[in-house]
Amino acid sequence: MSTCPCGRPLSYSQCCGRYLDQGATVPDCETLMRSRYTAFVRRNHSYLLASWHPSTCPDLQPADLEGTTWLGLDVLRSKTGFKKGYVEFRARYQDDEKTEHSLHEISRFTHHKKRWVYLDEIEAWPGD
Ligand SMILES: [Zn+2]
């Protein structure tokens, strides 16, 4: 059994596959962030669009997901509040020239149509 790309010690079907393939409701923003990382790994374009707030969703094309090989995700901290939440993470990836990069981001999440969605990246952890 291989573990889920998001790094949780579960199989894909027990973890992010529940959201990507089966439409289960994501319980909190960390789980949403992990499932979106897995969607980047698996190039699940429709899931990324569906979990992006319409006000900030870019004109993402399926081809935009090609050329990047995702190598791992570390969730540094997360906070889920009432209809808003934050996740700080580091993700490693390799570009199409096989150069490795590290992406460090604090993501902000909110509710849209009663579901967690990604809103945007913010500069600093709230309250610090
Ligand atoms: Zn997962």
mmCIF file of C-alpha atoms and ligand atoms in Angstrom, residues 4 6 15-16 38, ligand 1:
data_model
loop_
_atom_site.group_PDB
_atom_site.id
_atom_site.type_symbol
_atom_site.label_atom_id
_atom_site.label_comp_id
_atom_site.label_asym_id
_atom_site.label_seq_id
_atom_site.Cartn_x
_atom_site.Cartn_y
_atom_site.Cartn_z
ATOM 1 C CA CYS A 4 -1.292 9.323 0.009
ATOM 2 C CA CYS A 6 -0.242 14.548 0.870
ATOM 3 C CA CYS A 15 -7.323 9.960 2.356
ATOM 4 C CA CYS A 16 -7.469 12.562 -0.435
ATOM 5 C CA THR A 38 -2.646 15.866 -4.008
HETATM 6 ZN ZN ZN B 1 -4.086 12.722 1.418
#
